[in-house]
XYZ file of C-alpha atoms in Angstrom:
680
model
C 15.028 -42.636 0.700
C 15.492 -46.526 0.115
C 18.961 -47.577 0.754
C 18.527 -51.047 -0.585
C 18.412 -50.145 -4.182
C 19.862 -47.335 -6.315
C 17.655 -46.622 -9.340
C 18.612 -44.184 -12.252
C 15.729 -43.460 -14.531
C 16.763 -42.943 -18.065
C 15.003 -42.885 -21.512
C 14.201 -46.255 -22.639
C 14.339 -47.962 -19.381
C 16.190 -48.490 -16.176
C 20.063 -49.394 -15.463
C 20.400 -52.117 -12.966
C 22.809 -51.518 -9.956
C 25.938 -53.474 -10.346
C 25.442 -55.398 -7.228
C 21.765 -56.469 -7.751
C 20.078 -58.156 -10.876
C 16.316 -57.857 -10.975
C 13.818 -58.885 -13.430
C 11.686 -56.395 -15.376
C 8.690 -56.927 -13.368
C 10.730 -56.238 -10.021
C 12.286 -53.248 -11.421
C 8.798 -51.767 -12.219
C 7.413 -52.748 -8.884
C 10.482 -51.093 -6.887
C 9.961 -47.923 -9.284
C 6.223 -47.693 -8.143
C 7.213 -48.123 -4.725
C 9.738 -45.320 -4.779
C 7.391 -42.997 -6.574
C 4.627 -43.603 -4.129
C 7.140 -43.127 -1.354
C 8.287 -39.698 -2.672
C 4.706 -38.757 -3.272
C 3.753 -39.359 0.170
C 6.781 -37.586 1.691
C 6.120 -34.477 -0.636
C 2.435 -34.349 0.234
C 3.159 -34.532 3.847
C 5.940 -31.770 3.676
C 3.404 -29.581 1.542
C 0.659 -30.148 4.057
C 2.721 -29.442 7.239
C 4.172 -26.270 5.726
C 0.839 -25.072 4.501
C -0.586 -25.242 8.031
C 2.348 -23.603 9.258
C 2.283 -20.934 6.616
C 5.691 -21.323 5.580
C 5.123 -22.336 2.027
C 5.732 -19.704 -0.481
C 3.548 -19.407 -3.646
C 5.969 -18.631 -6.463
C 5.840 -18.107 -10.226
C 5.448 -21.302 -12.230
C 9.148 -21.036 -13.430
C 10.540 -20.316 -9.945
C 11.919 -22.730 -7.315
C 9.932 -23.493 -4.437
C 11.735 -21.557 -1.655
C 11.193 -21.811 2.179
C 13.117 -19.524 4.592
C 15.720 -18.774 1.732
C 16.496 -22.378 1.200
C 15.889 -24.366 -2.023
C 14.417 -27.393 -0.155
C 10.932 -28.459 1.229
C 10.973 -29.221 5.097
C 8.199 -29.336 7.670
C 10.221 -27.538 10.034
C 8.668 -24.234 11.277
C 11.050 -21.393 11.545
C 10.764 -18.343 13.606
C 11.568 -16.222 10.769
C 8.915 -16.497 7.679
C 8.776 -14.551 4.586
C 6.264 -14.303 1.590
C 8.539 -14.042 -1.377
C 9.080 -14.746 -5.038
C 11.795 -14.714 -7.615
C 11.763 -12.254 -10.329
C 13.414 -14.626 -12.906
C 14.980 -18.118 -13.119
C 18.626 -17.156 -12.280
C 20.004 -18.572 -8.975
C 21.282 -14.990 -8.570
C 17.728 -13.582 -9.100
C 16.420 -10.615 -6.833
C 13.854 -11.417 -4.415
C 11.288 -9.175 -2.748
C 10.388 -10.069 0.970
C 7.491 -8.939 3.138
C 6.924 -10.563 6.598
C 3.492 -12.097 7.320
C 3.149 -9.951 10.503
C 3.474 -6.867 8.233
C 0.731 -8.256 5.937
C -1.659 -9.045 8.603
C -1.330 -5.641 10.134
C -1.981 -3.844 6.781
C -5.007 -5.864 6.278
C -6.249 -4.936 9.558
C -5.410 -1.159 9.060
C -6.919 -0.888 5.476
C -10.616 -0.834 5.617
C -11.535 -2.969 2.655
C -14.849 -0.924 2.286
C -12.966 2.052 1.884
C -10.633 0.487 -0.584
C -13.532 -0.907 -2.849
C -15.238 2.464 -2.441
C -12.188 4.479 -3.760
C -12.395 2.393 -6.989
C -15.931 3.975 -7.804
C -17.850 0.809 -8.507
C -21.375 1.466 -9.827
C -24.288 1.420 -7.383
C -21.704 1.253 -4.468
C -23.891 1.686 -1.006
C -22.810 1.232 2.627
C -25.784 -0.816 4.168
C -24.065 -0.651 7.558
C -20.878 0.928 9.230
C -19.379 -2.606 8.499
C -21.139 -3.757 5.348
C -21.570 -2.523 1.773
C -22.782 -3.603 -1.695
C -21.903 -2.521 -5.222
C -22.274 -3.987 -8.869
C -19.777 -6.697 -9.297
C -16.989 -5.685 -11.707
C -15.894 -9.286 -12.600
C -19.067 -10.121 -14.561
C -21.916 -8.607 -16.154
C -23.818 -7.493 -13.119
C -27.136 -5.555 -13.274
C -28.227 -6.040 -9.682
C -25.674 -5.467 -6.799
C -24.290 -8.670 -5.936
C -20.926 -7.786 -4.673
C -21.022 -7.997 -0.758
C -18.079 -6.482 1.164
C -17.628 -7.215 4.926
C -15.416 -4.816 6.967
C -15.622 -7.238 10.101
C -14.425 -10.184 7.967
C -12.191 -8.115 5.878
C -13.373 -9.965 2.771
C -15.468 -9.369 -0.485
C -17.701 -11.844 -2.203
C -19.952 -11.930 -5.183
C -22.752 -14.181 -4.871
C -23.418 -14.394 -8.642
C -19.887 -15.233 -10.293
C -18.297 -16.341 -7.006
C -15.405 -13.702 -7.101
C -14.037 -13.119 -3.627
C -10.926 -12.712 -1.379
C -9.330 -10.143 0.840
C -8.317 -6.635 0.057
C -5.107 -7.612 -1.642
C -6.708 -9.889 -4.024
C -9.357 -7.268 -4.773
C -6.746 -4.945 -5.803
C -4.904 -7.419 -8.068
C -8.048 -8.644 -9.646
C -9.753 -5.313 -10.100
C -6.727 -3.459 -11.446
C -5.877 -6.145 -13.915
C -9.298 -5.838 -15.313
C -9.386 -2.160 -15.402
C -6.034 -1.872 -17.060
C -6.595 -4.798 -19.500
C -3.686 -6.660 -18.204
C -3.357 -10.392 -18.899
C -1.047 -10.813 -15.814
C -2.083 -9.476 -12.298
C 0.282 -7.393 -10.199
C 2.427 -9.450 -7.708
C 1.125 -10.137 -4.065
C 4.175 -8.027 -2.953
C 3.038 -5.103 -5.081
C -0.479 -5.465 -3.879
C 0.535 -5.339 -0.293
C 2.917 -2.409 -0.908
C 0.178 -0.381 -2.727
C -2.436 -1.028 -0.044
C 0.001 0.040 2.609
C 1.029 3.233 0.910
C -2.532 4.357 -0.330
C -4.891 3.042 2.322
C -3.217 3.017 5.593
C -1.799 5.909 7.732
C 1.792 5.044 6.813
C 2.663 3.917 10.603
C 3.846 0.511 8.892
C 6.667 0.844 6.488
C 6.536 -2.074 4.083
C 10.178 -2.976 3.432
C 10.686 -4.398 0.204
C 14.204 -5.462 0.712
C 16.039 -6.478 -2.316
C 18.518 -9.449 -1.885
C 20.256 -12.126 -3.690
C 20.074 -15.903 -3.197
C 23.742 -15.828 -2.674
C 23.212 -13.750 0.451
C 24.242 -10.435 -1.199
C 22.572 -7.441 0.589
C 22.862 -3.671 0.263
C 25.571 -2.164 2.580
C 24.463 -0.370 5.857
C 25.755 2.993 4.320
C 23.735 2.470 1.145
C 20.607 1.685 3.079
C 21.080 4.633 5.305
C 21.480 6.847 2.302
C 18.150 5.491 0.694
C 16.491 6.087 3.812
C 17.633 9.407 4.339
C 16.566 10.449 0.572
C 13.122 8.739 1.334
C 12.717 10.935 4.588
C 14.014 14.044 2.509
C 11.247 13.417 -0.034
C 8.710 13.032 2.555
C 9.518 16.364 4.144
C 9.252 18.070 0.709
C 5.998 16.651 0.179
C 4.723 17.845 3.666
C 6.053 21.300 2.953
C 3.960 21.299 -0.341
C 1.004 20.068 1.633
C 1.280 22.861 4.053
C 1.696 25.378 1.222
C -1.467 23.965 -0.353
C -3.350 24.511 2.826
C -2.144 28.135 3.141
C -2.939 29.080 -0.378
C -6.365 27.418 -0.052
C -6.941 29.507 3.227
C -5.699 32.674 1.446
C -8.206 32.259 -1.418
C -11.175 31.838 1.004
C -10.375 34.679 3.656
C -8.047 37.380 2.097
C -9.666 40.443 0.578
C -6.852 40.624 -1.671
C -7.888 37.296 -3.287
C -11.136 38.813 -4.497
C -9.469 39.238 -8.001
C -8.829 35.428 -8.041
C -12.294 34.512 -6.780
C -13.737 36.835 -9.541
C -11.592 35.287 -12.161
C -12.699 31.686 -11.229
C -16.242 32.908 -11.474
C -15.683 34.346 -14.816
C -14.088 31.087 -16.141
C -17.097 29.119 -14.840
C -14.975 27.172 -12.322
C -17.561 26.003 -9.801
C -16.737 25.709 -5.706
C -16.860 21.850 -6.206
C -13.938 21.952 -8.796
C -12.166 24.348 -6.563
C -12.451 21.971 -3.796
C -11.447 18.830 -5.734
C -8.467 20.397 -7.106
C -7.426 22.362 -4.107
C -7.069 25.681 -5.564
C -5.699 28.681 -3.651
C -4.294 32.030 -3.841
C -0.701 33.056 -3.143
C -0.482 36.627 -1.556
C 1.601 39.223 -2.872
C 4.080 39.133 0.018
C 7.679 40.681 -0.377
C 10.609 40.966 2.049
C 11.421 44.316 3.088
C 13.926 46.082 5.461
C 11.212 46.555 8.117
C 10.901 42.957 8.563
C 13.095 39.863 7.649
C 10.051 38.199 6.380
C 7.055 39.700 4.481
C 4.016 39.785 6.599
C 1.579 36.939 5.720
C 4.188 35.297 3.592
C 4.314 31.477 2.955
C 7.957 31.378 4.141
C 6.905 32.692 7.538
C 4.234 30.248 7.710
C 6.500 27.239 6.767
C 9.026 28.709 9.238
C 6.639 28.515 12.041
C 5.797 24.828 11.140
C 9.439 23.938 11.584
C 10.461 23.551 7.883
C 14.171 24.664 7.201
C 15.187 27.229 4.716
C 16.837 24.707 2.557
C 13.769 22.584 2.562
C 11.508 25.457 1.581
C 13.861 26.297 -1.251
C 14.285 22.787 -2.621
C 10.619 22.155 -2.565
C 10.286 25.082 -5.087
C 8.279 27.321 -2.747
C 10.883 30.217 -2.230
C 13.833 31.594 -3.983
C 17.024 32.953 -2.431
C 17.841 36.767 -2.856
C 21.151 37.781 -3.479
C 23.089 37.839 -0.144
C 24.363 41.148 0.882
C 27.407 41.625 3.070
C 26.532 41.994 6.790
C 27.849 45.544 6.772
C 25.745 46.627 3.901
C 22.683 44.954 5.415
C 23.095 46.773 8.630
C 23.676 49.964 6.796
C 20.348 49.644 5.007
C 18.528 48.977 8.181
C 19.871 51.958 9.909
C 18.921 54.167 7.230
C 15.373 52.970 7.093
C 12.996 55.500 8.474
C 10.410 52.963 9.183
C 12.341 51.096 11.872
C 12.569 52.215 15.473
C 15.751 51.856 17.299
C 14.605 48.831 19.259
C 13.653 46.844 16.183
C 16.637 48.001 14.560
C 19.012 46.548 17.232
C 16.998 43.323 17.076
C 17.018 42.763 13.387
C 21.007 43.656 13.303
C 21.499 41.163 15.862
C 19.579 38.474 13.995
C 21.480 39.297 10.748
C 24.946 39.086 12.448
C 24.215 35.711 13.977
C 22.447 34.189 10.843
C 23.624 31.350 8.890
C 23.566 31.878 5.123
C 22.443 28.150 4.443
C 19.597 28.367 7.089
C 18.837 32.303 6.754
C 15.237 32.840 6.327
C 15.856 36.451 5.829
C 17.402 35.633 2.139
C 14.061 33.726 1.057
C 11.261 35.284 -0.974
C 8.131 33.573 -1.958
C 8.225 32.152 -5.529
C 4.555 32.671 -6.026
C 3.098 36.128 -5.393
C -0.113 37.483 -6.521
C -1.204 34.415 -8.210
C -4.045 32.082 -8.477
C -2.446 28.633 -7.374
C -3.118 25.237 -8.769
C -1.714 22.351 -6.704
C -0.273 19.439 -8.788
C -0.810 15.961 -7.241
C 0.939 12.797 -7.798
C -0.598 9.929 -9.738
C -2.414 8.640 -6.416
C -3.807 11.986 -5.717
C -2.502 11.743 -2.006
C 0.605 13.968 -2.182
C 0.975 17.519 -3.425
C 4.324 17.656 -5.449
C 4.291 20.940 -7.207
C 2.343 24.145 -7.983
C 1.321 26.086 -11.135
C 0.631 29.648 -10.499
C -1.492 32.004 -12.778
C -0.692 35.916 -12.488
C -3.693 37.798 -11.446
C -2.302 41.308 -12.170
C -3.316 43.145 -15.472
C -1.227 46.078 -15.084
C 2.759 45.819 -15.607
C 4.800 46.224 -12.355
C 7.054 49.165 -11.550
C 10.572 48.417 -10.601
C 12.924 51.182 -9.417
C 16.799 50.655 -9.318
C 18.960 53.707 -8.624
C 16.159 56.422 -9.189
C 15.503 54.765 -12.563
C 11.998 53.379 -12.798
C 11.036 50.577 -15.205
C 7.987 48.493 -16.123
C 7.957 44.796 -16.570
C 5.377 42.170 -16.893
C 5.753 38.835 -15.172
C 5.275 35.518 -16.775
C 1.593 34.681 -16.905
C 2.204 31.262 -15.669
C 4.935 29.964 -13.276
C 5.519 26.283 -12.451
C 7.362 24.803 -9.605
C 10.845 23.994 -10.522
C 12.401 20.366 -10.747
C 12.790 18.841 -7.424
C 13.269 15.485 -5.975
C 9.470 14.963 -5.867
C 8.469 16.948 -8.969
C 9.426 16.548 -12.646
C 7.069 18.491 -15.085
C 7.987 16.118 -17.982
C 6.954 12.988 -15.739
C 3.666 14.455 -14.399
C 0.383 14.646 -16.142
C -1.927 17.148 -14.316
C -5.242 15.536 -12.915
C -4.137 12.042 -13.738
C -5.236 11.006 -10.178
C -8.840 11.930 -11.118
C -8.761 10.351 -14.562
C -7.958 6.999 -13.164
C -11.221 7.201 -11.445
C -13.144 8.431 -14.389
C -12.071 6.384 -17.356
C -14.343 7.933 -19.916
C -16.818 10.903 -20.178
C -20.202 10.251 -18.931
C -22.972 9.824 -21.274
C -26.503 11.064 -20.683
C -27.726 7.629 -20.458
C -28.846 6.917 -16.653
C -28.544 3.100 -17.045
C -25.376 2.590 -14.662
C -24.680 -0.772 -16.071
C -23.940 0.676 -19.559
C -22.090 3.552 -17.668
C -19.811 0.918 -16.122
C -18.678 -0.425 -19.408
C -18.128 2.797 -21.162
C -15.193 3.177 -23.300
C -11.862 3.769 -21.433
C -10.693 7.297 -22.543
C -8.235 10.094 -21.317
C -8.110 13.502 -22.928
C -4.749 15.489 -23.006
C -4.993 19.316 -23.020
C -2.309 21.806 -22.537
C -3.197 24.210 -19.736
C -4.461 23.792 -16.272
C -7.846 25.729 -16.825
C -8.413 23.644 -20.045
C -8.671 20.627 -17.810
C -10.429 22.340 -15.167
C -13.063 23.760 -17.456
C -13.832 20.195 -18.972
C -13.945 18.716 -15.457
C -16.619 21.597 -14.593
C -18.847 20.252 -17.443
C -18.542 16.652 -16.587
C -15.824 15.456 -18.730
C -13.759 14.017 -15.892
C -11.115 12.196 -17.909
C -9.333 15.447 -18.795
C -5.712 15.749 -18.009
C -3.069 18.604 -18.691
C 0.451 18.455 -20.079
C 1.209 21.907 -18.421
C 2.918 22.978 -21.684
C 2.811 22.871 -25.289
C 4.939 19.822 -25.873
C 3.865 16.331 -24.846
C 6.556 14.238 -23.271
C 7.178 10.341 -23.661
C 6.577 10.075 -19.952
C 3.320 11.888 -19.886
C 1.991 9.684 -22.825
C 2.971 6.635 -20.946
C 0.981 7.660 -17.903
C -1.816 8.156 -20.057
C -1.469 4.734 -21.798
C -1.193 2.952 -18.397
C -4.275 4.833 -17.284
C -6.594 3.730 -20.008
C -5.004 0.159 -20.371
C -4.871 -2.022 -23.477
C -7.648 -1.018 -26.076
C -8.250 2.490 -24.482
C -8.381 5.874 -26.236
C -5.814 8.893 -25.824
C -7.394 11.962 -27.330
C -4.850 14.682 -27.893
C -6.675 18.032 -27.903
C -3.904 20.736 -27.987
C -4.368 24.426 -28.610
C -5.544 25.366 -32.126
C -3.118 28.182 -32.473
C 0.245 27.913 -34.705
C 2.294 26.769 -31.663
C -0.229 24.167 -30.736
C -0.489 22.699 -34.210
C 3.399 22.771 -34.855
C 3.791 20.964 -31.684
C 1.456 18.353 -32.614
C 3.080 17.780 -36.036
C 6.449 17.525 -34.342
C 4.962 14.827 -32.049
C 3.383 13.017 -35.013
C 6.514 13.117 -37.215
C 8.752 11.344 -34.734
C 8.803 7.624 -33.641
C 7.101 8.334 -30.142
C 3.472 7.588 -31.147
C 4.528 4.513 -33.174
C 6.175 2.896 -30.203
C 3.497 3.932 -27.955
C 0.770 2.093 -30.005
C 3.028 -1.004 -30.178
C 3.885 -1.147 -26.436
C 0.576 -0.381 -24.992
C -1.840 -1.238 -27.771
C -3.833 1.885 -27.384
C -5.720 3.990 -30.021
C -4.398 7.787 -30.394
C -6.898 10.401 -31.737
C -6.415 14.000 -32.389
C -9.373 16.319 -31.663
C -9.386 20.023 -33.093
C -11.138 22.962 -31.548
C -13.707 24.296 -34.198
C -14.941 27.781 -34.956
C -11.464 29.578 -34.437
C -11.447 29.127 -30.847
C -8.169 28.771 -29.256
C -8.521 26.012 -26.796
C -11.040 23.906 -24.858
C -11.460 26.585 -22.017
C -12.521 29.115 -24.730
C -14.879 26.597 -26.290
C -16.514 25.899 -22.964
C -16.836 29.847 -22.323
C -18.399 30.303 -25.674
C -20.863 27.505 -25.392
C -21.803 28.140 -21.744
C -25.195 26.268 -21.765
C -24.853 22.592 -22.419
C -21.113 23.059 -23.063
C -20.210 19.461 -22.119
C -22.591 17.861 -24.529
C -21.440 20.300 -27.123
C -17.835 19.742 -26.595
C -18.328 16.009 -26.881
C -20.493 16.370 -30.052
C -18.297 18.885 -31.923
C -14.929 17.994 -30.639
C -14.490 14.503 -29.095
C -16.750 12.645 -31.561
C -15.030 14.397 -34.519
C -11.630 13.138 -33.329
C -9.507 11.537 -36.168
C -6.787 8.756 -35.860
C -3.544 10.421 -35.421
C -1.970 8.993 -38.648
C -5.062 10.414 -40.796
C -4.745 13.751 -39.079
C -1.130 14.019 -39.801
C -1.356 12.861 -43.310
C -3.999 15.686 -43.849
C -1.785 18.079 -42.259
C 1.117 17.300 -44.653
C -1.024 17.443 -47.533
C -2.534 20.912 -46.468
C 1.049 22.390 -46.882
C 1.039 21.549 -50.603
C 1.753 24.507 -52.815
C 1.370 23.917 -56.508
C 3.100 27.094 -57.401
C 6.134 26.179 -55.245
C 9.351 25.332 -57.469
C 11.091 22.070 -57.200
C 13.104 21.330 -54.124
C 11.536 24.140 -52.218
C 9.294 23.968 -49.203
C 5.923 22.593 -49.796
C 6.679 21.804 -53.235
C 5.553 18.330 -54.836
C 8.906 16.855 -54.163
C 9.108 18.223 -50.623
C 5.436 16.836 -49.787
C 6.307 13.354 -51.283
C 9.471 13.234 -49.218
C 7.653 14.055 -46.149
C 4.962 11.524 -46.807
C 7.432 8.807 -47.383
C 9.305 9.568 -44.245
C 5.982 9.325 -42.169
C 4.814 6.077 -44.124
C 8.355 4.526 -43.424
C 7.480 4.633 -39.522
C 4.902 1.864 -40.212
C 6.402 -1.571 -39.383
C 3.305 -3.309 -40.711
C 3.230 -3.625 -44.493
C -0.472 -3.741 -44.668
C -0.731 -0.396 -42.565
C 1.804 1.186 -44.783
C -0.050 0.323 -47.766
C -3.303 1.374 -46.578
C -1.816 4.841 -45.607
C -0.064 5.313 -48.684
C -3.324 4.627 -50.702
C -5.260 7.180 -48.726
C -2.368 9.648 -49.193
C -1.798 9.198 -52.830
C -5.641 9.561 -53.505
C -5.743 12.817 -51.577
C -2.769 14.314 -53.226
C -3.672 13.042 -56.835
C -7.247 14.758 -56.249
C -5.353 18.062 -55.351
C -3.108 17.813 -58.432
C -5.962 16.851 -60.804
C -7.822 19.777 -59.737
C -5.106 22.084 -60.705
C -4.258 20.465 -63.985
C -7.665 19.112 -65.030
C -6.275 15.535 -65.596
C -7.587 12.157 -64.611
C -6.726 11.405 -60.977
C -6.876 7.589 -61.211
C -3.784 6.926 -63.133
C -1.936 9.632 -61.097
C -3.002 7.913 -57.784
C -1.689 4.569 -58.902
C 1.622 6.203 -59.838
C 1.852 8.222 -56.589
C 0.928 5.154 -54.547
C 3.738 3.110 -56.029
C 6.269 5.789 -55.724
C 5.396 6.460 -52.112
C 5.589 2.841 -51.070
C 8.956 2.430 -52.774
C 10.426 5.508 -51.066
C 8.931 4.565 -47.706
C 10.319 0.991 -48.000
C 13.915 2.165 -48.833
C 13.893 4.548 -46.027
C 12.506 1.987 -43.449
C 15.324 -0.417 -44.564
C 17.900 2.493 -44.146
C 16.528 3.279 -40.673
C 16.628 -0.468 -39.629
C 20.281 -0.693 -40.855
C 21.328 2.347 -38.844
C 19.587 1.155 -35.729
C 21.347 -2.109 -36.064
C 24.702 -0.452 -36.405
C 23.925 1.765 -33.350
C 23.010 -1.383 -31.370
C 26.208 -3.154 -32.355
C 28.534 -0.208 -31.711
C 26.962 0.229 -28.274
C 27.397 -3.587 -27.466
C 30.852 -3.308 -28.707
C 31.845 -0.197 -26.609
C 30.268 -1.996 -23.433
C 32.520 -4.980 -24.387
C 35.605 -2.899 -24.522
C 34.867 -0.972 -21.304
C 34.270 -4.266 -19.590
C 30.420 -3.704 -19.308
């Protein structure tokens, strides 16, 4: 600060201080001195702070902050944070991680393991602390990427790319996903901590405001309790997966499941990769509170509460009888001796209904079990179970015997850790296999293959495709595809990637695909994520990919790529063909599948295209196909008819698009007005 002069810089020149008059040359000289002085001070502050590791790198539009203060000072504080602002407002949220946590995570996460988990071509460990691989950041044909476990660094000696484990995660994932902006440093540290350490360090991403607003202690306690509860449910699912896997390998009763896997062509390597298992048919009975060999008994021994087992979806509660009724049932059970009877009665009398294991029954019984992993592949969040029985079960009530057939497939119910609509089965493996492998052995070409993900319906469809080398297959675990599942697929392949929808070829699967194409979901997905969506159909009257693989047997993977994947069509072209296939020339006007009905459905679909060129191109194709069908029936020239149909379709589609836009604006305005009235 220069106390002798006050200078105000304005557009067009300087304003002299009232007490001092200076010539123009003097003013310029003073200006230069002041600017030079400020530059020296700023440079000194930055240098000092850089050595003290207290300067924070922020986004270009953010303020430079040190220790939660909007200033730059060489003072070294005892509390240091890496932080960034998420927007430009002074009340913006800030995420904070201490440098001590960052260094500890960097030491715990082996950078060689991290790089290896991303499946770089020609990855090889040259020693316990060194590895090499093809560099993903340039066109590399000879492994030039060196990874050092001792230095905890990676370096490419061809293109110069290098850095620590956090930089690798940021750079590689942005490249893999086709993102122009890398993930933040905070997110990279959090990801490495969660996926590549033992979890002993909890990275706390504390949300705070610059006006010192923080969460209340009660709210923090609730959030921590919820997180611990979710971890307990994941642990229960992991223990269940281990139990089911052991049963599949050792129980004689699991022979039918092992035979089924061999019949379906599921190899032992696929069984291990997906952690398949078997749930024994264990029931509760009056001779024992828990069925012998049941999952409930196993989890009870491991220390999981009855409520945790039920909430994880691993068991159901039976209808609780009164204590007197339950005692009476036990006393009249001929299989019990007097000693066991007294013990069980005492147990029942003292049990709490909330934590009473005797009311639990395994949800999955006599089923081939398929664990469902989260997107990271590190936590089991649910299960799918396929029934192994072929004969209907007998059920007796009041001396009346009836037969019933349980559902073929049973999934875990919704829980705090599992939501079926938000989960894509096998997505954790699809992330490491972005496209089907070609027969070409050139790994450089293999590394650049097109990013691709395949969505099928059932578990065994995905398992069968993985078994023949198509490792980008995932399953929706049902007929309908949800927006959340499509978003997971789009994020997996990144910008410019392909999403291939290969649903069952039965009526239910085709109708589900038509409903999906008829709505706005796929339009929005293409606009938001810039992906290509294709529809593949199963040929030769086969129902699903699993049947196709079983029918082809030898070279099934190559046949599936050639006959199914390579024949996939753009979803818009597929849906237009489906609409035209319903046309019935004998149907009367205004009836289903008549000319007016088909024209209305075509115009509805075309109105979803926001780009006029795309709409015109699709209208031209649809009009040409419809004109050809009509001309064959009437024997007339199709060219004039096509021109007229194209004009009519474009006119109808344009009017419907304008109507839809108007309704959307009204809804938005009414929503904003409602928020204003309600004080939102």
